XYZ file of N, CA and C in Angstrom:
759
model
N 117.475 88.726 116.768
C 116.061 89.173 116.977
C 115.400 87.999 117.812
N 116.057 86.861 118.092
C 115.563 86.051 118.751
C 114.982 86.278 120.379
N 115.561 87.237 120.996
C 115.295 87.423 122.315
C 114.648 89.028 122.472
N 113.973 89.282 121.039
C 113.541 90.821 120.883
C 112.179 91.013 121.584
N 112.191 92.137 122.358
C 111.016 92.466 123.474
C 110.942 93.823 123.305
N 109.960 94.479 122.529
C 110.011 95.885 122.240
C 109.148 96.365 123.502
N 109.326 97.744 123.635
C 108.669 98.413 124.818
C 106.781 98.629 124.295
N 106.270 97.608 123.956
C 105.050 97.779 123.089
C 104.115 96.882 124.117
N 102.666 97.064 123.777
C 101.591 96.286 124.281
C 101.183 95.032 123.473
N 101.397 95.149 122.328
C 101.292 93.892 121.192
C 102.240 93.773 119.925
N 102.323 95.204 119.471
C 103.066 94.990 118.260
C 104.649 94.318 118.635
N 105.049 93.459 117.887
C 106.453 92.897 117.844
C 106.576 91.949 119.219
N 105.313 91.811 119.798
C 105.399 90.937 121.287
C 105.686 89.620 120.839
N 105.093 89.131 119.538
C 105.621 87.768 118.863
C 105.999 88.138 117.518
N 107.371 87.591 117.561
C 108.278 87.963 116.459
C 108.851 86.677 115.758
N 108.416 86.683 114.535
C 109.124 85.463 113.588
C 110.297 86.369 112.888
N 111.540 85.597 113.172
C 112.762 86.077 112.719
C 113.031 84.977 111.561
N 113.586 85.283 110.289
C 114.059 84.556 109.529
C 115.470 84.807 108.895
N 116.381 84.525 108.824
C 117.700 85.241 108.582
C 117.915 85.605 106.981
N 116.834 84.652 106.267
C 116.777 85.250 104.679
C 115.382 84.937 104.289
N 114.680 85.569 103.512
C 113.330 84.945 103.307
C 113.170 85.820 101.478
N 112.276 85.268 100.726
C 111.960 86.226 99.632
C 111.072 87.324 99.882
N 109.996 87.384 100.758
C 109.226 88.474 101.060
C 108.653 88.154 102.419
N 108.997 89.228 103.276
C 107.890 88.914 104.705
C 106.742 89.409 104.756
N 106.365 89.946 103.847
C 104.755 90.026 103.344
C 104.407 88.546 102.951
N 104.755 88.133 101.847
C 104.519 86.642 101.388
C 104.313 85.575 102.451
N 105.590 85.696 103.543
C 105.956 84.817 104.737
C 104.426 85.227 105.394
N 104.305 86.158 105.854
C 103.007 86.849 107.069
C 101.704 86.186 106.329
N 101.584 86.342 104.904
C 100.172 85.968 104.253
C 100.156 84.398 104.506
N 101.433 83.632 104.318
C 101.321 82.008 104.547
C 100.956 81.736 105.808
N 101.616 82.343 106.977
C 101.170 82.346 108.287
C 99.780 82.523 108.524
N 99.063 83.557 108.076
C 97.864 83.830 108.241
C 97.081 82.622 107.835
N 97.321 82.153 106.633
C 96.536 80.819 106.034
C 96.562 79.359 106.868
N 97.794 79.424 107.456
C 97.998 78.168 107.923
C 98.202 78.082 109.747
N 97.879 78.906 110.211
C 98.322 78.876 111.514
C 97.087 80.037 112.383
N 97.342 80.154 113.852
C 96.514 80.888 114.256
C 97.655 82.023 114.759
N 97.510 83.343 114.345
C 98.412 84.306 114.381
C 98.038 85.506 115.378
N 98.735 85.586 116.263
C 98.423 86.818 117.283
C 98.381 88.453 116.504
N 97.622 89.061 117.143
C 97.651 90.683 116.388
C 99.042 91.230 116.978
N 99.605 91.828 115.974
C 100.760 92.490 116.285
C 101.970 91.860 115.983
N 101.985 90.484 115.404
C 102.969 89.549 115.055
C 103.832 90.305 114.308
N 105.235 90.382 114.368
C 106.250 90.531 113.343
C 106.870 89.841 112.856
N 106.885 89.829 111.309
C 108.064 88.933 110.548
C 108.827 89.797 110.136
N 110.178 89.512 110.307
C 111.220 90.243 110.029
C 112.469 88.947 109.601
N 113.412 89.985 108.712
C 114.420 89.155 107.988
C 115.772 90.012 107.786
N 116.561 89.393 108.096
C 117.986 90.069 107.409
C 118.206 90.345 106.302
N 117.948 89.527 105.405
C 117.866 89.138 103.846
C 116.728 89.139 103.152
N 116.165 90.108 102.529
C 114.914 89.790 101.841
C 115.336 89.967 100.102
N 114.966 88.888 99.864
C 115.488 88.626 98.446
C 114.677 88.742 97.311
N 113.349 89.041 97.671
C 112.422 89.577 96.691
C 111.214 90.270 97.217
N 111.830 91.764 97.843
C 110.969 92.460 98.639
C 109.769 93.220 97.234
N 108.799 93.736 97.442
C 107.974 94.342 96.754
C 107.437 95.619 97.376
N 107.323 96.501 96.348
C 106.657 97.701 96.834
C 105.237 98.415 95.984
N 105.248 99.208 95.688
C 103.781 99.711 95.171
C 104.182 99.789 93.843
N 102.976 99.293 93.132
C 102.781 99.360 91.661
C 103.955 98.269 90.940
N 104.315 97.336 92.028
C 104.725 95.936 91.436
C 106.447 96.269 91.474
N 106.755 97.733 92.129
C 108.205 97.707 91.987
C 108.923 96.876 92.999
N 110.307 96.481 92.723
C 111.001 95.846 93.883
C 111.807 96.828 94.754
N 112.184 96.251 95.713
C 112.904 97.175 97.100
C 114.216 96.115 96.954
N 115.284 97.272 96.690
C 116.477 96.855 96.768
C 117.362 97.117 98.062
N 117.812 95.994 98.611
C 118.426 95.942 99.934
C 119.428 95.131 99.971
N 120.308 95.383 100.845
C 121.759 94.714 100.895
C 121.473 93.749 102.499
N 121.836 92.576 102.466
C 121.884 91.672 103.752
C 122.224 92.477 104.560
N 121.545 92.442 105.665
C 121.927 92.716 107.117
C 122.049 94.346 107.509
N 121.498 95.105 106.299
C 121.932 96.867 106.517
C 120.584 97.690 106.899
N 119.437 97.005 106.542
C 118.279 97.717 106.701
C 117.277 96.787 107.355
N 116.092 97.908 107.687
C 115.141 96.925 108.218
C 113.883 96.519 107.155
N 113.729 95.322 107.232
C 112.830 94.759 106.447
C 111.995 93.649 107.079
N 110.570 94.277 107.278
C 109.704 93.356 108.300
C 108.452 93.515 107.733
N 107.319 93.000 108.508
C 106.242 93.093 108.243
C 105.408 93.081 109.444
N 104.347 93.351 109.677
C 103.384 93.502 110.845
C 102.161 92.898 110.440
N 101.623 92.059 111.135
C 100.097 91.518 111.099
C 99.168 92.158 112.015
N 98.176 92.979 111.582
C 97.473 93.682 112.395
C 95.936 92.957 111.799
N 94.875 93.011 112.813
C 93.619 92.938 113.047
C 92.601 93.866 112.873
N 92.822 94.705 112.035
C 91.786 95.840 112.054
C 90.494 95.851 111.476
N 89.487 94.985 112.684
C 88.418 94.999 111.903
C 87.459 95.870 112.482
N 87.981 97.088 113.164
C 87.310 98.077 113.061
C 87.249 99.232 112.091
N 87.902 98.826 111.165
C 88.044 99.463 109.745
C 86.986 99.137 108.927
N 86.277 99.587 107.959
C 85.490 99.251 106.908
C 86.292 99.156 105.669
N 86.014 98.552 104.699
C 86.619 98.541 103.446
C 86.919 100.072 102.940
N 85.930 100.588 102.888
C 85.677 102.305 102.491
C 86.910 102.709 103.186
N 87.205 102.536 104.521
C 87.891 103.228 105.120
C 89.467 102.681 105.560
N 89.788 101.869 104.627
C 91.133 101.234 104.594
C 92.402 102.045 104.371
N 92.213 103.133 103.814
C 93.446 103.999 103.665
C 93.714 105.008 105.057
N 93.300 105.034 105.673
C 93.214 105.176 107.104
C 94.308 104.485 107.933
N 94.266 103.160 107.787
C 95.510 102.483 107.895
C 96.702 102.829 107.100
N 96.882 103.085 106.140
C 98.105 103.598 105.655
C 98.544 105.176 106.089
N 97.522 105.768 106.502
C 97.766 107.198 107.134
C 98.711 106.820 108.363
N 98.209 105.906 108.931
C 98.666 105.692 110.501
C 99.998 105.188 110.490
N 99.995 104.225 109.753
C 101.526 103.657 109.366
C 102.535 104.610 109.103
N 101.917 105.384 107.889
C 102.908 106.398 107.502
C 103.528 107.403 108.546
N 102.465 107.602 109.404
C 102.601 108.437 110.505
C 103.540 107.889 111.450
N 103.487 106.670 111.566
C 104.595 105.917 112.807
C 105.777 105.800 112.349
N 105.803 105.613 110.900
C 107.189 105.401 110.335
C 107.830 107.088 110.371
N 107.211 108.076 110.041
C 107.718 109.241 109.961
C 108.013 109.832 111.377
N 107.310 109.349 112.446
C 107.775 109.732 113.857
C 109.022 108.942 114.174
N 109.054 107.690 113.760
C 110.273 107.012 114.069
C 111.734 107.521 113.708
N 111.553 107.783 112.230
C 112.641 108.594 111.785
C 112.876 110.004 111.967
N 111.892 110.796 112.515
C 112.010 112.247 112.746
C 112.709 112.433 114.030
N 112.904 111.211 114.771
C 113.983 111.353 116.168
C 115.524 111.383 115.387
N 116.047 111.342 114.385
C 117.051 111.303 113.829
C 117.371 112.008 112.745
N 116.154 112.700 111.851
C 116.239 113.633 111.034
C 115.167 114.832 111.022
N 115.792 116.081 111.265
C 115.040 116.976 111.971
C 114.532 117.926 110.646
N 114.896 117.746 109.263
C 114.638 118.550 108.284
C 114.366 117.756 106.830
N 113.457 118.245 105.951
C 113.303 117.409 104.957
C 112.569 116.214 104.838
N 112.138 115.444 106.190
C 111.363 114.324 106.144
C 109.714 114.639 105.864
N 109.535 113.553 104.885
C 108.261 113.827 104.702
C 107.649 112.307 104.070
N 106.301 112.479 103.958
C 105.610 111.175 103.395
C 105.069 111.437 101.917
N 105.680 110.797 101.073
C 105.287 110.976 99.602
C 104.147 109.707 99.357
N 103.064 110.694 98.975
C 101.825 109.804 98.824
C 102.154 108.708 97.721
N 101.592 107.289 97.856
C 100.483 107.355 98.799
C 101.323 106.879 100.198
N 102.647 106.131 100.456
C 102.985 105.923 101.487
C 104.538 105.637 101.453
N 105.429 106.438 100.806
C 106.851 105.993 100.755
C 107.544 107.421 101.692
N 108.502 107.253 102.269
C 109.242 107.864 103.039
C 110.339 108.972 102.510
N 110.576 109.900 102.298
C 111.363 110.906 101.599
C 112.346 111.664 102.665
N 113.387 111.918 102.189
C 114.308 112.805 102.859
C 114.755 113.966 101.573
N 114.166 115.058 101.449
C 114.390 115.652 100.315
C 113.778 115.246 99.271
N 114.401 115.336 98.099
C 114.143 114.359 96.756
C 114.367 112.987 96.710
N 114.709 112.358 97.811
C 115.445 110.930 97.893
C 114.548 110.238 98.969
N 114.262 108.779 98.311
C 113.423 107.876 99.102
C 114.286 107.182 100.371
N 113.948 107.109 101.191
C 114.275 106.271 102.356
C 113.513 105.204 102.759
N 112.532 105.081 102.581
C 111.710 103.888 102.887
C 110.108 103.826 102.251
N 109.683 102.476 102.067
C 108.313 102.100 101.704
C 107.699 101.301 102.219
N 106.332 101.588 102.269
C 105.049 100.712 103.143
C 104.220 100.153 101.904
N 104.225 98.922 102.256
C 103.230 98.122 101.321
C 101.989 97.387 102.148
N 100.925 97.830 102.238
C 100.032 97.173 103.045
C 98.785 96.405 102.072
N 98.835 95.031 102.441
C 98.028 94.072 101.917
C 96.656 93.888 102.574
N 95.633 94.256 102.288
C 94.444 93.869 103.362
C 93.561 92.774 102.843
N 93.180 91.976 103.866
C 92.119 90.767 103.717
C 90.817 91.412 104.403
N 89.795 91.140 103.548
C 88.281 91.641 103.803
C 87.453 90.426 104.513
N 86.486 90.602 105.225
C 85.490 89.721 105.970
C 84.257 90.359 105.775
N 83.528 90.109 104.693
C 82.191 91.041 104.454
C 82.727 92.472 104.152
N 82.302 93.426 104.672
C 82.306 94.786 104.314
C 83.721 95.282 105.394
N 84.420 94.571 106.051
C 85.350 95.044 107.042
C 86.808 94.203 106.653
N 87.777 94.791 107.500
C 89.223 94.081 107.257
C 89.110 92.923 108.127
N 89.756 92.271 107.955
C 89.968 91.006 109.136
C 91.449 91.076 109.214
N 92.123 91.047 108.258
C 93.990 91.242 108.553
C 94.262 92.168 107.678
N 95.532 92.939 108.058
C 96.431 93.661 107.241
C 97.634 93.057 107.661
N 98.378 93.014 106.562
C 100.155 92.810 106.408
C 100.546 93.761 105.905
N 101.254 94.512 106.830
C 101.792 96.033 107.040
C 103.242 95.566 106.368
N 103.953 95.619 105.362
C 105.309 95.602 105.275
C 106.117 97.129 105.126
N 107.103 96.848 105.971
C 107.918 98.223 105.784
C 109.288 98.006 105.421
N 109.907 98.863 104.836
C 111.272 98.645 104.420
C 111.721 100.125 104.592
N 112.757 100.092 105.160
C 113.889 101.501 105.630
C 115.175 101.402 105.651
N 115.633 101.767 104.738
C 117.294 101.942 104.394
C 117.740 102.455 105.735
N 118.817 101.730 106.461
C 119.384 102.215 107.348
C 120.959 102.314 107.380
N 121.730 101.505 107.082
C 123.273 101.511 107.233
C 123.897 101.069 105.834
N 122.765 100.967 104.789
C 123.369 101.000 103.536
C 124.113 102.026 102.849
N 124.931 102.014 102.348
C 125.887 102.995 101.850
C 126.034 103.410 100.400
N 125.492 102.411 99.599
C 125.588 102.217 98.222
C 124.197 101.964 97.448
N 123.649 102.553 96.762
C 122.476 102.190 95.920
C 122.540 102.296 94.465
N 122.098 101.462 93.483
C 122.068 101.515 92.304
C 121.513 102.793 91.679
N 120.413 103.186 92.331
C 119.588 104.186 92.110
C 120.082 105.708 92.804
N 120.358 106.604 92.224
C 120.895 107.901 92.949
C 119.947 108.493 93.967
N 118.583 108.299 93.424
C 117.561 108.731 94.088
C 116.929 108.185 95.733
N 117.774 107.043 95.877
C 117.657 106.465 97.338
C 118.900 106.891 98.137
N 118.077 106.914 99.426
C 119.097 107.283 100.717
C 118.716 106.346 101.980
N 119.861 106.151 102.571
C 119.742 105.747 104.061
C 119.847 106.565 105.005
N 119.292 106.068 106.362
C 119.607 106.781 107.509
C 120.754 107.145 107.907
N 121.723 106.290 107.496
C 123.081 106.581 107.847
C 123.880 107.573 106.976
N 123.193 107.542 105.714
C 123.946 108.461 104.465
C 122.880 110.046 105.085
N 122.187 109.847 105.321
C 121.278 111.018 105.523
C 121.989 111.694 107.007
N 122.160 111.071 107.815
C 122.677 111.679 109.022
C 124.169 111.665 109.348
N 125.038 111.016 108.295
C 126.440 110.846 108.646
C 126.717 110.416 109.922
N 125.937 109.502 110.420
C 126.466 108.789 111.797
C 127.009 107.498 111.389
N 127.306 106.966 112.726
C 128.225 105.552 112.466
C 126.862 104.588 112.343
N 127.402 103.465 112.283
C 126.433 102.405 112.004
C 125.434 102.332 113.151
N 124.232 102.066 112.636
C 122.965 101.942 113.701
C 122.873 100.449 114.173
N 122.125 100.072 115.313
C 121.995 99.056 115.870
C 120.545 98.937 115.395
N 120.362 97.859 114.593
C 119.106 97.539 113.726
C 117.964 97.170 114.809
N 118.671 96.291 115.782
C 117.491 95.501 117.019
C 116.983 96.762 117.475
N 117.881 97.592 117.968
C 117.088 98.931 118.645
C 116.275 99.703 117.764
N 116.680 100.117 116.754
C 115.750 100.661 115.810
C 114.368 100.040 115.656
N 114.463 98.823 115.352
C 113.036 98.204 115.164
C 112.329 98.136 116.664
N 112.799 97.881 117.689
C 111.916 98.428 118.900
C 111.638 99.534 118.711
N 111.959 100.407 118.492
C 111.437 102.009 118.520
C 110.505 102.372 117.298
N 110.557 101.753 116.297
C 109.605 101.638 115.128
C 108.378 100.936 115.587
N 108.553 99.704 116.520
C 107.264 99.124 116.775
C 106.733 99.981 117.603
N 107.194 100.693 118.647
C 106.674 101.663 119.550
C 105.703 102.797 118.561
N 106.377 103.232 117.570
C 105.981 104.428 116.941
C 104.500 103.871 115.996
N 104.647 102.717 115.754
C 103.549 102.198 114.741
C 102.376 102.144 115.759
N 102.566 101.396 117.063
C 101.610 101.146 117.993
C 100.990 102.361 118.348
N 101.832 103.221 118.443
C 101.214 104.750 118.873
C 99.892 105.112 118.122
N 100.245 105.054 116.573
C 99.428 105.666 115.884
C 98.318 104.561 115.892
N 98.520 103.259 115.585
C 97.691 102.264 115.406
C 96.683 102.479 116.399
N 96.894 102.542 117.770
C 95.890 102.740 118.805
C 95.158 103.957 118.928
N 95.900 104.990 118.145
C 94.994 106.237 117.999
C 94.078 106.178 116.856
N 94.274 105.201 116.075
C 93.130 105.082 114.987
C 92.323 104.466 115.420
N 92.656 103.029 116.299
C 91.545 102.225 116.540
C 90.675 103.010 117.762
N 91.095 104.440 118.428
C 90.471 104.822 119.398
C 89.675 106.244 118.430
N 89.758 105.904 117.113
C 88.679 107.216 116.418
C 89.337 108.318 116.093
N 90.464 108.396 116.149
C 91.439 109.891 115.961
C 91.775 110.287 114.608
N 90.676 109.741 113.619
C 90.905 109.531 112.214
C 91.307 111.190 111.667
N 90.354 111.846 111.993
C 90.244 113.588 111.732
C 91.984 114.072 111.955
N 92.348 113.718 113.031
C 93.466 114.515 113.779
C 94.732 113.749 112.624
N 94.612 112.353 112.491
C 95.718 111.898 112.105
C 95.708 112.184 110.330
N 94.475 112.287 110.052
C 94.429 113.006 108.394
C 95.289 114.397 108.458
N 94.943 115.237 109.206
C 95.665 116.394 109.311
C 96.995 116.250 109.340
N 97.529 115.581 110.293
C 98.875 115.418 110.589
C 99.652 114.831 109.299
N 98.789 113.770 108.675
C 99.408 113.315 107.347
C 99.615 114.480 106.360
N 98.615 115.362 106.289
C 98.753 116.624 105.181
C 99.902 117.407 105.667
N 100.185 117.479 106.531
C 101.352 118.513 107.247
C 102.510 118.005 106.862
N 102.454 116.576 106.877
C 103.797 115.990 106.367
C 104.298 115.051 104.789
N 102.906 115.713 104.055
C 102.863 115.219 102.814
C 103.548 115.765 101.800
N 104.674 114.944 101.204
C 105.627 115.589 100.274
C 104.886 116.620 99.228
N 105.254 117.422 99.136
C 104.961 118.733 97.910
C 103.577 119.087 98.326
N 102.996 118.966 99.403
C 101.496 119.253 99.791
C 101.706 120.878 99.503
N 100.569 121.379 99.116
C 100.467 122.685 98.465
C 101.472 123.562 97.874
N 102.140 123.072 97.202
C 103.322 123.363 96.341
C 103.017 123.036 94.885
N 103.428 123.860 93.968
C 103.232 123.564 92.438
C 104.579 122.725 91.857
N 103.955 121.912 91.473
C 105.093 120.861 90.779
C 104.510 120.432 89.560
N 105.361 119.667 88.623
C 104.895 118.892 87.275
C 104.482 117.457 87.562
N 103.613 116.961 87.146
C 103.121 115.577 87.305
C 102.641 114.915 85.966
N 102.882 113.722 85.709
C 102.353 113.045 84.497
C 101.222 112.139 84.843
N 100.419 111.877 83.894
C 99.321 110.935 83.747
C 99.078 110.660 82.620
N 99.664 109.119 82.264
C 99.529 108.861 81.169
C 100.312 109.466 80.171
N 99.973 110.129 78.829
C 100.816 111.018 77.854
C 100.689 112.363 78.424
N 100.089 112.829 79.490
C 99.945 114.204 79.547
C 100.599 114.637 80.703
N 101.297 115.788 80.688
C 102.236 116.398 81.724
C 101.613 117.688 82.124
N 101.383 118.051 83.103
C 100.974 119.402 83.814
C 101.732 119.643 85.008
N 101.252 120.974 85.125
C 101.869 121.844 86.412
C 100.146 121.494 87.494
N 100.615 121.072 88.880
C 99.502 120.952 89.501
C 99.894 121.216 91.072
N 99.017 121.314 91.887
C 99.359 121.661 93.455
C 98.440 120.379 94.054
N 99.167 119.675 94.962
C 98.404 118.824 95.717
C 97.663 119.506 96.968
N 96.588 119.156 97.165
C 95.581 120.025 97.710
C 94.952 119.226 98.947
N 94.985 117.897 98.661
C 94.325 116.975 99.774
C 94.328 115.643 99.402
N 93.961 114.374 99.796
C 94.080 113.373 99.781
C 92.185 112.608 100.106
N 91.687 112.154 99.190
C 90.505 111.734 99.312
C 90.098 110.507 100.151
N 88.861 110.426 100.913
C 88.608 109.168 102.039
C 89.463 107.682 101.042
N 89.068 107.505 99.969
C 89.481 106.337 99.505
C 90.877 106.600 99.146
N 91.744 107.544 99.608
C 93.416 107.717 99.301
C 93.644 107.971 97.834
N 92.792 108.556 97.248
C 93.040 109.090 96.010
C 93.505 110.370 96.149
N 94.742 110.835 95.465
C 95.494 111.998 95.417
C 94.634 113.384 94.715
N 94.438 114.407 95.309
C 93.795 115.278 94.616
C 94.748 116.429 94.517
N 94.756 117.039 93.143
C 95.829 117.832 92.637
C 94.845 119.040 91.869
N 95.137 120.056 92.349
C 94.558 121.455 91.747
C 95.215 121.681 90.539
N 94.781 121.618 89.358
C 95.436 122.051 87.945
C 94.495 123.086 87.238
N 94.970 124.308 87.213
C 94.582 125.362 86.506
C 93.182 125.741 87.017
N 93.247 125.741 88.345
C 91.833 126.242 89.186
C 90.914 125.368 89.421
N 91.031 123.966 88.734
C 90.196 122.740 89.145
C 90.952 121.802 89.683
N 90.109 121.117 90.747
C 90.794 120.033 91.365
C 90.338 118.721 90.639
N 91.416 118.193 90.342
C 91.378 116.765 90.056
C 91.776 115.499 90.414
N 91.110 114.265 90.722
C 91.506 113.311 91.682
C 92.118 111.966 90.733
N 92.979 111.617 91.438
C 93.740 110.413 90.832
C 94.131 109.300 91.452
N 93.755 108.217 90.860
C 94.097 106.838 91.972
C 95.634 106.568 91.943
N 95.884 105.230 92.520
C 97.311 104.893 92.714
C 97.998 104.763 91.607
N 97.562 104.530 90.330
C 98.462 104.262 89.325
C 98.102 105.233 88.471
N 97.589 106.198 88.739
C 97.226 107.094 87.487
C 98.099 108.528 87.486
N 99.012 108.631 88.394
C 99.537 109.974 88.470
C 101.061 109.503 88.629
N 102.066 110.159 88.028
C 103.361 110.212 88.682
C 104.009 111.373 88.635
N 105.050 111.573 89.926
C 105.699 112.918 90.359
C 106.859 112.906 89.329
N 107.272 114.184 88.944
C 108.339 114.360 88.315
C 109.578 114.810 89.330
N 110.328 113.940 89.567
C 111.466 114.202 90.575
C 112.908 114.307 90.013
């Protein structure tokens, strides 16, 4: 990754490669605090020892097998109230990247995991910093299982397992991913919010299907019908639409 030059305008043009680190998001946060960082700076590692996911989950990854990276962005064109639009754009970028290799069953599981069928292939963790009512920095952490062939959790899958192909070139894939991320980020910056929201719903895991969910001690059947502007999940239950925040509902899978 020392000579990494993706075919982008700015994402990944400045790359910080670490053979091993605890968390690329944490390293990115330290860089923002202590240095002048260019928009689109990529922090990437071959061995992430303490990767984090949504809700405090950990990210299991074997050294040198998968994509573990963070992109530092400066989305000051977004207000705090609109920050979930960045999640949508990033999720669509990862989805586009993987769709070149996976033609069926690839979805975005709310709020921003990547699934193939009922198995998780990737995860996104975005940590935003605010300046007043607007975003100043966003650290976009992305983990995608690529070449790993065994996992402790049977509900996890890699690109190699899903495609039954030979080992992938990780550096080439990171370049492709940067191109896809930049495409949707520039669309977002140019105001294509409604179009991206429509595409996000088209790719949303279990959208407009009836499945079981749990919220606290309650188990219920419902149908995902929308995602609110603040990112909350909207589920139709017994004819009425209920709204759930990030930690208020769990999928039964």
